[in-house]
PDB file of N, CA and C in Angstrom:
ATOM      1  N   MET A  16       0.845  -1.170   0.000  1.00  0.00           N
ATOM      2  CA  MET A  16       0.000   0.000   0.000  1.00  0.00           C
ATOM      3  C   MET A  16       0.898   1.243   0.000  1.00  0.00           C
ATOM      4  N   LEU A  17       0.489   2.212  -0.751  1.00  0.00           N
ATOM      5  CA  LEU A  17       1.174   3.497  -0.832  1.00  0.00           C
ATOM      6  C   LEU A  17       0.278   4.549  -0.197  1.00  0.00           C
ATOM      7  N   GLU A  18       0.867   5.465   0.560  1.00  0.00           N
ATOM      8  CA  GLU A  18       0.074   6.509   1.213  1.00  0.00           C
ATOM      9  C   GLU A  18       0.633   7.883   0.897  1.00  0.00           C
ATOM     10  N   TYR A  19      -0.287   8.840   0.787  1.00  0.00           N
ATOM     11  CA  TYR A  19       0.066  10.241   0.597  1.00  0.00           C
ATOM     12  C   TYR A  19      -0.703  11.076   1.611  1.00  0.00           C
ATOM     13  N   LEU A  20      -0.095  12.175   2.022  1.00  0.00           N
ATOM     14  CA  LEU A  20      -0.757  13.138   2.890  1.00  0.00           C
ATOM     15  C   LEU A  20      -0.907  14.437   2.113  1.00  0.00           C
ATOM     16  N   ALA A  21      -2.136  14.924   2.002  1.00  0.00           N
ATOM     17  CA  ALA A  21      -2.401  16.198   1.338  1.00  0.00           C
ATOM     18  C   ALA A  21      -2.733  17.240   2.392  1.00  0.00           C
ATOM     19  N   LEU A  22      -2.085  18.387   2.266  1.00  0.00           N
ATOM     20  CA  LEU A  22      -2.295  19.511   3.174  1.00  0.00           C
ATOM     21  C   LEU A  22      -2.459  20.785   2.353  1.00  0.00           C
ATOM     22  N   PRO A  23      -3.282  21.710   2.824  1.00  0.00           N
ATOM     23  CA  PRO A  23      -3.408  22.961   2.080  1.00  0.00           C
ATOM     24  C   PRO A  23      -2.102  23.757   2.132  1.00  0.00           C
ATOM     25  N   ALA A  24      -1.758  24.403   1.026  1.00  0.00           N
ATOM     26  CA  ALA A  24      -0.605  25.292   1.022  1.00  0.00           C
ATOM     27  C   ALA A  24      -0.907  26.474   1.939  1.00  0.00           C
ATOM     28  N   TRP A  25       0.094  27.219   2.311  1.00  0.00           N
ATOM     29  CA  TRP A  25      -0.079  28.298   3.296  1.00  0.00           C
ATOM     30  C   TRP A  25      -1.087  29.348   2.847  1.00  0.00           C
ATOM     31  N   ASN A  26      -1.241  29.553   1.542  1.00  0.00           N
ATOM     32  CA  ASN A  26      -2.141  30.597   1.042  1.00  0.00           C
ATOM     33  C   ASN A  26      -3.416  30.051   0.402  1.00  0.00           C
ATOM     34  N   THR A  27      -3.726  28.783   0.646  1.00  0.00           N
ATOM     35  CA  THR A  27      -4.911  28.158   0.065  1.00  0.00           C
ATOM     36  C   THR A  27      -6.152  28.542   0.863  1.00  0.00           C
ATOM     37  N   PRO A  28      -7.187  29.030   0.184  1.00  0.00           N
ATOM     38  CA  PRO A  28      -8.425  29.327   0.906  1.00  0.00           C
ATOM     39  C   PRO A  28      -9.069  28.030   1.405  1.00  0.00           C
ATOM     40  N   PRO A  29      -9.985  28.111   2.366  1.00  0.00           N
ATOM     41  CA  PRO A  29     -10.671  26.902   2.856  1.00  0.00           C
ATOM     42  C   PRO A  29     -11.250  26.101   1.689  1.00  0.00           C
ATOM     43  N   THR A  30     -11.102  24.781   1.788  1.00  0.00           N
ATOM     44  CA  THR A  30     -11.527  23.884   0.718  1.00  0.00           C
ATOM     45  C   THR A  30     -12.553  22.907   1.261  1.00  0.00           C
ATOM     46  N   SER A  31     -13.708  22.877   0.662  1.00  0.00           N
ATOM     47  CA  SER A  31     -14.767  21.976   1.123  1.00  0.00           C
ATOM     48  C   SER A  31     -14.502  20.541   0.667  1.00  0.00           C
ATOM     49  N   VAL A  32     -15.112  19.613   1.365  1.00  0.00           N
ATOM     50  CA  VAL A  32     -15.045  18.207   0.951  1.00  0.00           C
ATOM     51  C   VAL A  32     -15.690  18.060  -0.426  1.00  0.00           C
ATOM     52  N   ASP A  33     -16.765  18.804  -0.673  1.00  0.00           N
ATOM     53  CA  ASP A  33     -17.431  18.756  -1.975  1.00  0.00           C
ATOM     54  C   ASP A  33     -16.499  19.176  -3.111  1.00  0.00           C
ATOM     55  N   SER A  34     -15.599  20.124  -2.847  1.00  0.00           N
ATOM     56  CA  SER A  34     -14.618  20.518  -3.872  1.00  0.00           C
ATOM     57  C   SER A  34     -13.680  19.364  -4.188  1.00  0.00           C
ATOM     58  N   TRP A  35     -13.268  18.645  -3.157  1.00  0.00           N
ATOM     59  CA  TRP A  35     -12.422  17.470  -3.368  1.00  0.00           C
ATOM     60  C   TRP A  35     -13.169  16.396  -4.159  1.00  0.00           C
ATOM     61  N   VAL A  36     -14.412  16.168  -3.801  1.00  0.00           N
ATOM     62  CA  VAL A  36     -15.221  15.166  -4.507  1.00  0.00           C
ATOM     63  C   VAL A  36     -15.342  15.542  -5.981  1.00  0.00           C
ATOM     64  N   ALA A  37     -15.601  16.804  -6.255  1.00  0.00           N
ATOM     65  CA  ALA A  37     -15.730  17.260  -7.641  1.00  0.00           C
ATOM     66  C   ALA A  37     -14.440  17.034  -8.415  1.00  0.00           C
ATOM     67  N   GLU A  38     -13.313  17.351  -7.817  1.00  0.00           N
ATOM     68  CA  GLU A  38     -12.026  17.176  -8.506  1.00  0.00           C
ATOM     69  C   GLU A  38     -11.698  15.699  -8.723  1.00  0.00           C
ATOM     70  N   LEU A  39     -11.879  14.883  -7.694  1.00  0.00           N
ATOM     71  CA  LEU A  39     -11.568  13.459  -7.816  1.00  0.00           C
ATOM     72  C   LEU A  39     -12.546  12.742  -8.737  1.00  0.00           C
ATOM     73  N   SER A  40     -13.751  13.265  -8.878  1.00  0.00           N
ATOM     74  CA  SER A  40     -14.752  12.668  -9.769  1.00  0.00           C
ATOM     75  C   SER A  40     -14.342  12.755 -11.230  1.00  0.00           C
ATOM     76  N   GLU A  41     -13.355  13.593 -11.532  1.00  0.00           N
ATOM     77  CA  GLU A  41     -12.831  13.663 -12.898  1.00  0.00           C
ATOM     78  C   GLU A  41     -12.200  12.321 -13.286  1.00  0.00           C
ATOM     79  N   ALA A  42     -11.688  11.578 -12.305  1.00  0.00           N
ATOM     80  CA  ALA A  42     -11.035  10.296 -12.569  1.00  0.00           C
ATOM     81  C   ALA A  42     -12.036   9.143 -12.583  1.00  0.00           C
ATOM     82  N   ALA A  43     -12.978   9.159 -11.657  1.00  0.00           N
ATOM     83  CA  ALA A  43     -13.978   8.089 -11.523  1.00  0.00           C
ATOM     84  C   ALA A  43     -14.966   8.516 -10.435  1.00  0.00           C
ATOM     85  N   PRO A  44     -16.118   7.834 -10.357  1.00  0.00           N
ATOM     86  CA  PRO A  44     -17.101   8.185  -9.321  1.00  0.00           C
ATOM     87  C   PRO A  44     -16.528   8.041  -7.911  1.00  0.00           C
ATOM     88  N   VAL A  45     -16.908   8.973  -7.048  1.00  0.00           N
ATOM     89  CA  VAL A  45     -16.425   9.004  -5.669  1.00  0.00           C
ATOM     90  C   VAL A  45     -17.571   8.647  -4.733  1.00  0.00           C
ATOM     91  N   ILE A  46     -17.324   7.706  -3.841  1.00  0.00           N
ATOM     92  CA  ILE A  46     -18.282   7.344  -2.799  1.00  0.00           C
ATOM     93  C   ILE A  46     -17.888   8.121  -1.542  1.00  0.00           C
ATOM     94  N   VAL A  47     -18.831   8.851  -0.976  1.00  0.00           N
ATOM     95  CA  VAL A  47     -18.583   9.674   0.205  1.00  0.00           C
ATOM     96  C   VAL A  47     -19.283   9.051   1.402  1.00  0.00           C
ATOM     97  N   THR A  48     -18.528   8.838   2.478  1.00  0.00           N
ATOM     98  CA  THR A  48     -19.086   8.323   3.720  1.00  0.00           C
ATOM     99  C   THR A  48     -18.706   9.281   4.834  1.00  0.00           C
ATOM    100  N   ARG A  49     -19.690   9.958   5.392  1.00  0.00           N
ATOM    101  CA  ARG A  49     -19.440  10.898   6.489  1.00  0.00           C
ATOM    102  C   ARG A  49     -19.529  10.119   7.800  1.00  0.00           C
ATOM    103  N   GLU A  50     -18.370   9.914   8.404  1.00  0.00           N
ATOM    104  CA  GLU A  50     -18.295   9.155   9.647  1.00  0.00           C
ATOM    105  C   GLU A  50     -18.754   9.995  10.838  1.00  0.00           C
ATOM    106  N   SER A  51     -18.405  11.277  10.818  1.00  0.00           N
ATOM    107  CA  SER A  51     -18.795  12.206  11.880  1.00  0.00           C
ATOM    108  C   SER A  51     -18.656  13.621  11.331  1.00  0.00           C
ATOM    109  N   SER A  52     -18.840  14.612  12.183  1.00  0.00           N
ATOM    110  CA  SER A  52     -18.690  15.995  11.714  1.00  0.00           C
ATOM    111  C   SER A  52     -17.234  16.349  11.441  1.00  0.00           C
ATOM    112  N   THR A  53     -16.293  15.502  11.905  1.00  0.00           N
ATOM    113  CA  THR A  53     -14.872  15.793  11.722  1.00  0.00           C
ATOM    114  C   THR A  53     -14.138  14.780  10.846  1.00  0.00           C
ATOM    115  N   VAL A  54     -14.837  13.757  10.382  1.00  0.00           N
ATOM    116  CA  VAL A  54     -14.202  12.726   9.560  1.00  0.00           C
ATOM    117  C   VAL A  54     -15.113  12.326   8.407  1.00  0.00           C
ATOM    118  N   THR A  55     -14.527  12.327   7.214  1.00  0.00           N
ATOM    119  CA  THR A  55     -15.226  11.853   6.019  1.00  0.00           C
ATOM    120  C   THR A  55     -14.298  10.915   5.266  1.00  0.00           C
ATOM    121  N   TRP A  56     -14.853   9.828   4.763  1.00  0.00           N
ATOM    122  CA  TRP A  56     -14.096   8.903   3.914  1.00  0.00           C
ATOM    123  C   TRP A  56     -14.514   9.110   2.468  1.00  0.00           C
ATOM    124  N   LEU A  57     -13.542   9.121   1.568  1.00  0.00           N
ATOM    125  CA  LEU A  57     -13.793   9.150   0.130  1.00  0.00           C
ATOM    126  C   LEU A  57     -13.225   7.869  -0.451  1.00  0.00           C
ATOM    127  N   GLU A  58     -13.948   7.289  -1.398  1.00  0.00           N
ATOM    128  CA  GLU A  58     -13.459   6.065  -2.026  1.00  0.00           C
ATOM    129  C   GLU A  58     -13.715   6.132  -3.521  1.00  0.00           C
ATOM    130  N   ILE A  59     -12.675   5.792  -4.275  1.00  0.00           N
ATOM    131  CA  ILE A  59     -12.791   5.642  -5.726  1.00  0.00           C
ATOM    132  C   ILE A  59     -12.455   4.181  -6.006  1.00  0.00           C
ATOM    133  N   ALA A  60     -13.485   3.364  -6.041  1.00  0.00           N
ATOM    134  CA  ALA A  60     -13.310   1.912  -6.146  1.00  0.00           C
ATOM    135  C   ALA A  60     -12.515   1.481  -7.382  1.00  0.00           C
ATOM    136  N   PRO A  61     -12.787   2.029  -8.580  1.00  0.00           N
ATOM    137  CA  PRO A  61     -12.032   1.570  -9.747  1.00  0.00           C
ATOM    138  C   PRO A  61     -10.524   1.805  -9.637  1.00  0.00           C
ATOM    139  N   LEU A  62     -10.113   2.800  -8.846  1.00  0.00           N
ATOM    140  CA  LEU A  62      -8.685   3.086  -8.667  1.00  0.00           C
ATOM    141  C   LEU A  62      -8.116   2.460  -7.393  1.00  0.00           C
ATOM    142  N   ARG A  63      -8.994   1.786  -6.628  1.00  0.00           N
ATOM    143  CA  ARG A  63      -8.612   1.207  -5.339  1.00  0.00           C
ATOM    144  C   ARG A  63      -7.964   2.254  -4.452  1.00  0.00           C
ATOM    145  N   LEU A  64      -8.650   3.403  -4.358  1.00  0.00           N
ATOM    146  CA  LEU A  64      -8.176   4.562  -3.618  1.00  0.00           C
ATOM    147  C   LEU A  64      -9.159   4.905  -2.511  1.00  0.00           C
ATOM    148  N   LYS A  65      -8.640   5.064  -1.296  1.00  0.00           N
ATOM    149  CA  LYS A  65      -9.455   5.515  -0.161  1.00  0.00           C
ATOM    150  C   LYS A  65      -8.773   6.747   0.422  1.00  0.00           C
ATOM    151  N   ALA A  66      -9.589   7.634   0.973  1.00  0.00           N
ATOM    152  CA  ALA A  66      -9.044   8.841   1.572  1.00  0.00           C
ATOM    153  C   ALA A  66      -9.759   9.139   2.884  1.00  0.00           C
ATOM    154  N   TYR A  67      -8.976   9.380   3.901  1.00  0.00           N
ATOM    155  CA  TYR A  67      -9.467   9.772   5.220  1.00  0.00           C
ATOM    156  C   TYR A  67      -9.333  11.285   5.296  1.00  0.00           C
ATOM    157  N   VAL A  68     -10.462  11.988   5.356  1.00  0.00           N
ATOM    158  CA  VAL A  68     -10.470  13.445   5.326  1.00  0.00           C
ATOM    159  C   VAL A  68     -10.766  13.986   6.726  1.00  0.00           C
ATOM    160  N   VAL A  69      -9.871  14.822   7.231  1.00  0.00           N
ATOM    161  CA  VAL A  69     -10.087  15.516   8.492  1.00  0.00           C
ATOM    162  C   VAL A  69     -10.835  16.805   8.164  1.00  0.00           C
ATOM    163  N   VAL A  70     -11.968  17.005   8.836  1.00  0.00           N
ATOM    164  CA  VAL A  70     -12.837  18.149   8.563  1.00  0.00           C
ATOM    165  C   VAL A  70     -12.913  19.047   9.795  1.00  0.00           C
ATOM    166  N   GLU A  71     -12.690  20.348   9.578  1.00  0.00           N
ATOM    167  CA  GLU A  71     -12.830  21.342  10.641  1.00  0.00           C
ATOM    168  C   GLU A  71     -13.658  22.497  10.099  1.00  0.00           C
ATOM    169  N   SER A  72     -14.663  22.903  10.834  1.00  0.00           N
ATOM    170  CA  SER A  72     -15.547  24.006  10.426  1.00  0.00           C
ATOM    171  C   SER A  72     -16.108  23.791   9.022  1.00  0.00           C
ATOM    172  N   GLY A  73     -16.383  22.543   8.682  1.00  0.00           N
ATOM    173  CA  GLY A  73     -16.996  22.218   7.396  1.00  0.00           C
ATOM    174  C   GLY A  73     -16.038  22.125   6.227  1.00  0.00           C
ATOM    175  N   ASN A  74     -14.739  22.324   6.462  1.00  0.00           N
ATOM    176  CA  ASN A  74     -13.750  22.261   5.378  1.00  0.00           C
ATOM    177  C   ASN A  74     -12.707  21.184   5.634  1.00  0.00           C
ATOM    178  N   ALA A  75     -12.166  20.651   4.551  1.00  0.00           N
ATOM    179  CA  ALA A  75     -11.093  19.665   4.650  1.00  0.00           C
ATOM    180  C   ALA A  75      -9.831  20.373   5.125  1.00  0.00           C
ATOM    181  N   THR A  76      -9.141  19.779   6.094  1.00  0.00           N
ATOM    182  CA  THR A  76      -7.897  20.376   6.588  1.00  0.00           C
ATOM    183  C   THR A  76      -6.691  19.469   6.376  1.00  0.00           C
ATOM    184  N   ALA A  77      -6.927  18.193   6.152  1.00  0.00           N
ATOM    185  CA  ALA A  77      -5.867  17.229   5.855  1.00  0.00           C
ATOM    186  C   ALA A  77      -6.525  15.986   5.273  1.00  0.00           C
ATOM    187  N   ILE A  78      -5.802  15.335   4.358  1.00  0.00           N
ATOM    188  CA  ILE A  78      -6.335  14.112   3.748  1.00  0.00           C
ATOM    189  C   ILE A  78      -5.224  13.076   3.665  1.00  0.00           C
ATOM    190  N   ASN A  79      -5.501  11.896   4.192  1.00  0.00           N
ATOM    191  CA  ASN A  79      -4.581  10.774   4.066  1.00  0.00           C
ATOM    192  C   ASN A  79      -5.122   9.854   2.975  1.00  0.00           C
ATOM    193  N   PHE A  80      -4.394   9.755   1.874  1.00  0.00           N
ATOM    194  CA  PHE A  80      -4.790   8.904   0.763  1.00  0.00           C
ATOM    195  C   PHE A  80      -4.118   7.545   0.889  1.00  0.00           C
ATOM    196  N   GLU A  81      -4.891   6.478   0.690  1.00  0.00           N
ATOM    197  CA  GLU A  81      -4.387   5.104   0.705  1.00  0.00           C
ATOM    198  C   GLU A  81      -4.610   4.506  -0.670  1.00  0.00           C
ATOM    199  N   LEU A  82      -3.524   4.113  -1.336  1.00  0.00           N
ATOM    200  CA  LEU A  82      -3.598   3.528  -2.673  1.00  0.00           C
ATOM    201  C   LEU A  82      -3.318   2.036  -2.554  1.00  0.00           C
ATOM    202  N   HIS A  83      -4.295   1.213  -2.931  1.00  0.00           N
ATOM    203  CA  HIS A  83      -4.187  -0.226  -2.752  1.00  0.00           C
ATOM    204  C   HIS A  83      -3.962  -0.995  -4.060  1.00  0.00           C
ATOM    205  N   ALA A  84      -3.985  -0.321  -5.195  1.00  0.00           N
ATOM    206  CA  ALA A  84      -3.853  -1.003  -6.479  1.00  0.00           C
ATOM    207  C   ALA A  84      -2.419  -1.482  -6.698  1.00  0.00           C
ATOM    208  N   LEU A  85      -2.276  -2.570  -7.451  1.00  0.00           N
ATOM    209  CA  LEU A  85      -0.942  -3.047  -7.806  1.00  0.00           C
ATOM    210  C   LEU A  85      -0.195  -1.994  -8.615  1.00  0.00           C
ATOM    211  N   ASP A  86      -0.915  -1.280  -9.483  1.00  0.00           N
ATOM    212  CA  ASP A  86      -0.345  -0.165 -10.237  1.00  0.00           C
ATOM    213  C   ASP A  86      -0.986   1.115  -9.705  1.00  0.00           C
ATOM    214  N   PRO A  87      -0.300   1.838  -8.822  1.00  0.00           N
ATOM    215  CA  PRO A  87      -0.896   3.027  -8.216  1.00  0.00           C
ATOM    216  C   PRO A  87      -0.852   4.271  -9.109  1.00  0.00           C
ATOM    217  N   ALA A  88      -0.295   4.175 -10.296  1.00  0.00           N
ATOM    218  CA  ALA A  88      -0.111   5.347 -11.164  1.00  0.00           C
ATOM    219  C   ALA A  88      -1.421   6.084 -11.473  1.00  0.00           C
ATOM    220  N   PRO A  89      -2.507   5.396 -11.870  1.00  0.00           N
ATOM    221  CA  PRO A  89      -3.744   6.134 -12.151  1.00  0.00           C
ATOM    222  C   PRO A  89      -4.288   6.887 -10.929  1.00  0.00           C
ATOM    223  N   ALA A  90      -4.228   6.274  -9.770  1.00  0.00           N
ATOM    224  CA  ALA A  90      -4.701   6.939  -8.547  1.00  0.00           C
ATOM    225  C   ALA A  90      -3.783   8.106  -8.195  1.00  0.00           C
ATOM    226  N   THR A  91      -2.493   7.916  -8.348  1.00  0.00           N
ATOM    227  CA  THR A  91      -1.542   8.984  -8.065  1.00  0.00           C
ATOM    228  C   THR A  91      -1.784  10.175  -8.979  1.00  0.00           C
ATOM    229  N   ARG A  92      -2.033   9.917 -10.258  1.00  0.00           N
ATOM    230  CA  ARG A  92      -2.325  11.010 -11.202  1.00  0.00           C
ATOM    231  C   ARG A  92      -3.585  11.769 -10.783  1.00  0.00           C
ATOM    232  N   ALA A  93      -4.607  11.051 -10.363  1.00  0.00           N
ATOM    233  CA  ALA A  93      -5.859  11.696  -9.934  1.00  0.00           C
ATOM    234  C   ALA A  93      -5.615  12.592  -8.716  1.00  0.00           C
ATOM    235  N   ILE A  94      -4.847  12.101  -7.771  1.00  0.00           N
ATOM    236  CA  ILE A  94      -4.544  12.881  -6.571  1.00  0.00           C
ATOM    237  C   ILE A  94      -3.707  14.108  -6.922  1.00  0.00           C
ATOM    238  N   LEU A  95      -2.681  13.911  -7.751  1.00  0.00           N
ATOM    239  CA  LEU A  95      -1.827  15.032  -8.143  1.00  0.00           C
ATOM    240  C   LEU A  95      -2.614  16.120  -8.854  1.00  0.00           C
ATOM    241  N   GLN A  96      -3.503  15.722  -9.749  1.00  0.00           N
ATOM    242  CA  GLN A  96      -4.320  16.696 -10.477  1.00  0.00           C
ATOM    243  C   GLN A  96      -5.211  17.473  -9.514  1.00  0.00           C
ATOM    244  N   ALA A  97      -5.850  16.769  -8.592  1.00  0.00           N
ATOM    245  CA  ALA A  97      -6.748  17.426  -7.633  1.00  0.00           C
ATOM    246  C   ALA A  97      -5.983  18.370  -6.716  1.00  0.00           C
ATOM    247  N   THR A  98      -4.849  17.930  -6.201  1.00  0.00           N
ATOM    248  CA  THR A  98      -4.084  18.796  -5.290  1.00  0.00           C
ATOM    249  C   THR A  98      -3.590  20.038  -6.019  1.00  0.00           C
ATOM    250  N   GLU A  99      -3.144  19.876  -7.248  1.00  0.00           N
ATOM    251  CA  GLU A  99      -2.674  21.025  -8.018  1.00  0.00           C
ATOM    252  C   GLU A  99      -3.805  22.021  -8.269  1.00  0.00           C
ATOM    253  N   THR A 100      -4.952  21.518  -8.682  1.00  0.00           N
ATOM    254  CA  THR A 100      -6.097  22.382  -8.976  1.00  0.00           C
ATOM    255  C   THR A 100      -6.579  23.118  -7.728  1.00  0.00           C
ATOM    256  N   LEU A 101      -6.582  22.428  -6.592  1.00  0.00           N
ATOM    257  CA  LEU A 101      -7.108  23.016  -5.355  1.00  0.00           C
ATOM    258  C   LEU A 101      -6.066  23.801  -4.563  1.00  0.00           C
ATOM    259  N   GLY A 102      -4.802  23.763  -4.998  1.00  0.00           N
ATOM    260  CA  GLY A 102      -3.760  24.518  -4.306  1.00  0.00           C
ATOM    261  C   GLY A 102      -3.247  23.861  -3.044  1.00  0.00           C
ATOM    262  N   TRP A 103      -3.290  22.544  -3.005  1.00  0.00           N
ATOM    263  CA  TRP A 103      -2.800  21.795  -1.857  1.00  0.00           C
ATOM    264  C   TRP A 103      -1.422  21.226  -2.169  1.00  0.00           C
ATOM    265  N   GLU A 104      -0.738  20.771  -1.120  1.00  0.00           N
ATOM    266  CA  GLU A 104       0.564  20.117  -1.258  1.00  0.00           C
ATOM    267  C   GLU A 104       0.392  18.627  -0.988  1.00  0.00           C
ATOM    268  N   LEU A 105       1.182  17.823  -1.684  1.00  0.00           N
ATOM    269  CA  LEU A 105       1.101  16.372  -1.520  1.00  0.00           C
ATOM    270  C   LEU A 105       2.446  15.847  -1.046  1.00  0.00           C
ATOM    271  N   HIS A 106       2.405  15.017   0.004  1.00  0.00           N
ATOM    272  CA  HIS A 106       3.614  14.459   0.597  1.00  0.00           C
ATOM    273  C   HIS A 106       3.482  12.943   0.659  1.00  0.00           C
ATOM    274  N   GLU A 107       4.486  12.248   0.154  1.00  0.00           N
ATOM    275  CA  GLU A 107       4.467  10.787   0.225  1.00  0.00           C
ATOM    276  C   GLU A 107       4.795  10.366   1.646  1.00  0.00           C
ATOM    277  N   ASP A 108       4.004   9.427   2.165  1.00  0.00           N
ATOM    278  CA  ASP A 108       4.238   8.894   3.499  1.00  0.00           C
ATOM    279  C   ASP A 108       5.397   7.916   3.404  1.00  0.00           C
ATOM    280  N   ASP A 109       6.444   8.197   4.149  1.00  0.00           N
ATOM    281  CA  ASP A 109       7.645   7.368   4.108  1.00  0.00           C
ATOM    282  C   ASP A 109       7.763   6.609   5.423  1.00  0.00           C
ATOM    283  N   ASP A 110       7.419   5.327   5.408  1.00  0.00           N
ATOM    284  CA  ASP A 110       7.460   4.512   6.622  1.00  0.00           C
ATOM    285  C   ASP A 110       8.878   4.240   7.096  1.00  0.00           C
ATOM    286  N   SER A 111       9.878   4.448   6.235  1.00  0.00           N
ATOM    287  CA  SER A 111      11.244   4.124   6.632  1.00  0.00           C
ATOM    288  C   SER A 111      11.710   4.998   7.799  1.00  0.00           C
ATOM    289  N   ASP A 112      11.188   6.231   7.922  1.00  0.00           N
ATOM    290  CA  ASP A 112      11.547   7.087   9.052  1.00  0.00           C
ATOM    291  C   ASP A 112      11.130   6.451  10.366  1.00  0.00           C
ATOM    292  N   ASP A 113       9.928   5.874  10.405  1.00  0.00           N
ATOM    293  CA  ASP A 113       9.446   5.211  11.608  1.00  0.00           C
ATOM    294  C   ASP A 113      10.312   4.004  11.935  1.00  0.00           C
ATOM    295  N   ASP A 114      10.696   3.249  10.904  1.00  0.00           N
ATOM    296  CA  ASP A 114      11.526   2.077  11.117  1.00  0.00           C
ATOM    297  C   ASP A 114      12.891   2.473  11.675  1.00  0.00           C
ATOM    298  N   ASP A 115      13.470   3.568  11.169  1.00  0.00           N
ATOM    299  CA  ASP A 115      14.768   4.022  11.641  1.00  0.00           C
ATOM    300  C   ASP A 115      14.706   4.425  13.108  1.00  0.00           C
ATOM    301  N   GLU A 116      13.629   5.092  13.509  1.00  0.00           N
ATOM    302  CA  GLU A 116      13.484   5.486  14.903  1.00  0.00           C
ATOM    303  C   GLU A 116      13.396   4.262  15.789  1.00  0.00           C
ATOM    304  N   ASP A 117      12.673   3.226  15.348  1.00  0.00           N
ATOM    305  CA  ASP A 117      12.565   2.004  16.128  1.00  0.00           C
ATOM    306  C   ASP A 117      13.939   1.348  16.272  1.00  0.00           C
ATOM    307  N   ASP A 118      14.749   1.360  15.199  1.00  0.00           N
ATOM    308  CA  ASP A 118      16.076   0.778  15.251  1.00  0.00           C
ATOM    309  C   ASP A 118      16.966   1.538  16.231  1.00  0.00           C
ATOM    310  N   ASP A 119      16.865   2.876  16.227  1.00  0.00           N
ATOM    311  CA  ASP A 119      17.666   3.689  17.139  1.00  0.00           C
ATOM    312  C   ASP A 119      17.327   3.385  18.586  1.00  0.00           C
ATOM    313  N   GLU A 120      16.044   3.209  18.874  1.00  0.00           N
ATOM    314  CA  GLU A 120      15.635   2.907  20.234  1.00  0.00           C
ATOM    315  C   GLU A 120      16.180   1.568  20.691  1.00  0.00           C
ATOM    316  N   GLU A 121      16.223   0.591  19.787  1.00  0.00           N
ATOM    317  CA  GLU A 121      16.746  -0.726  20.132  1.00  0.00           C
ATOM    318  C   GLU A 121      18.229  -0.649  20.406  1.00  0.00           C
ATOM    319  N   ASP A 122      18.953   0.220  19.649  1.00  0.00           N
ATOM    320  CA  ASP A 122      20.402   0.366  19.839  1.00  0.00           C
ATOM    321  C   ASP A 122      20.741   0.972  21.184  1.00  0.00           C
ATOM    322  N   ASP A 123      19.827   1.776  21.746  1.00  0.00           N
ATOM    323  CA  ASP A 123      20.075   2.434  23.018  1.00  0.00           C
ATOM    324  C   ASP A 123      20.001   1.481  24.197  1.00  0.00           C
ATOM    325  N   ASP A 124      19.345   0.331  24.019  1.00  0.00           N
ATOM    326  CA  ASP A 124      19.167  -0.622  25.120  1.00  0.00           C
ATOM    327  C   ASP A 124      20.412  -1.383  25.439  1.00  0.00           C
TER     328      ASP A 124
END
């Protein structure tokens, strides 16, 4: 699984979840599941893409994208296009940093 974290750029105006749905719908239909007033899930089944959206005051403030496809390129392109259009930044989640910290802690023992 590949993960990305999307965050608004410093000068990005508030972005609604509906704006994200509209942008991601360019790639394929988006299923929206509102878990609570602060959490919404987005899913694009054909791309095997899920997104955990943190919502504050009715706007998206952070999105964790999970790409489950063997070929993540189509989902990655959809995310990149949406983040660019909406003025957000995209960061690849690098698990190796967590692994290195765990190794350092073991070395200290």
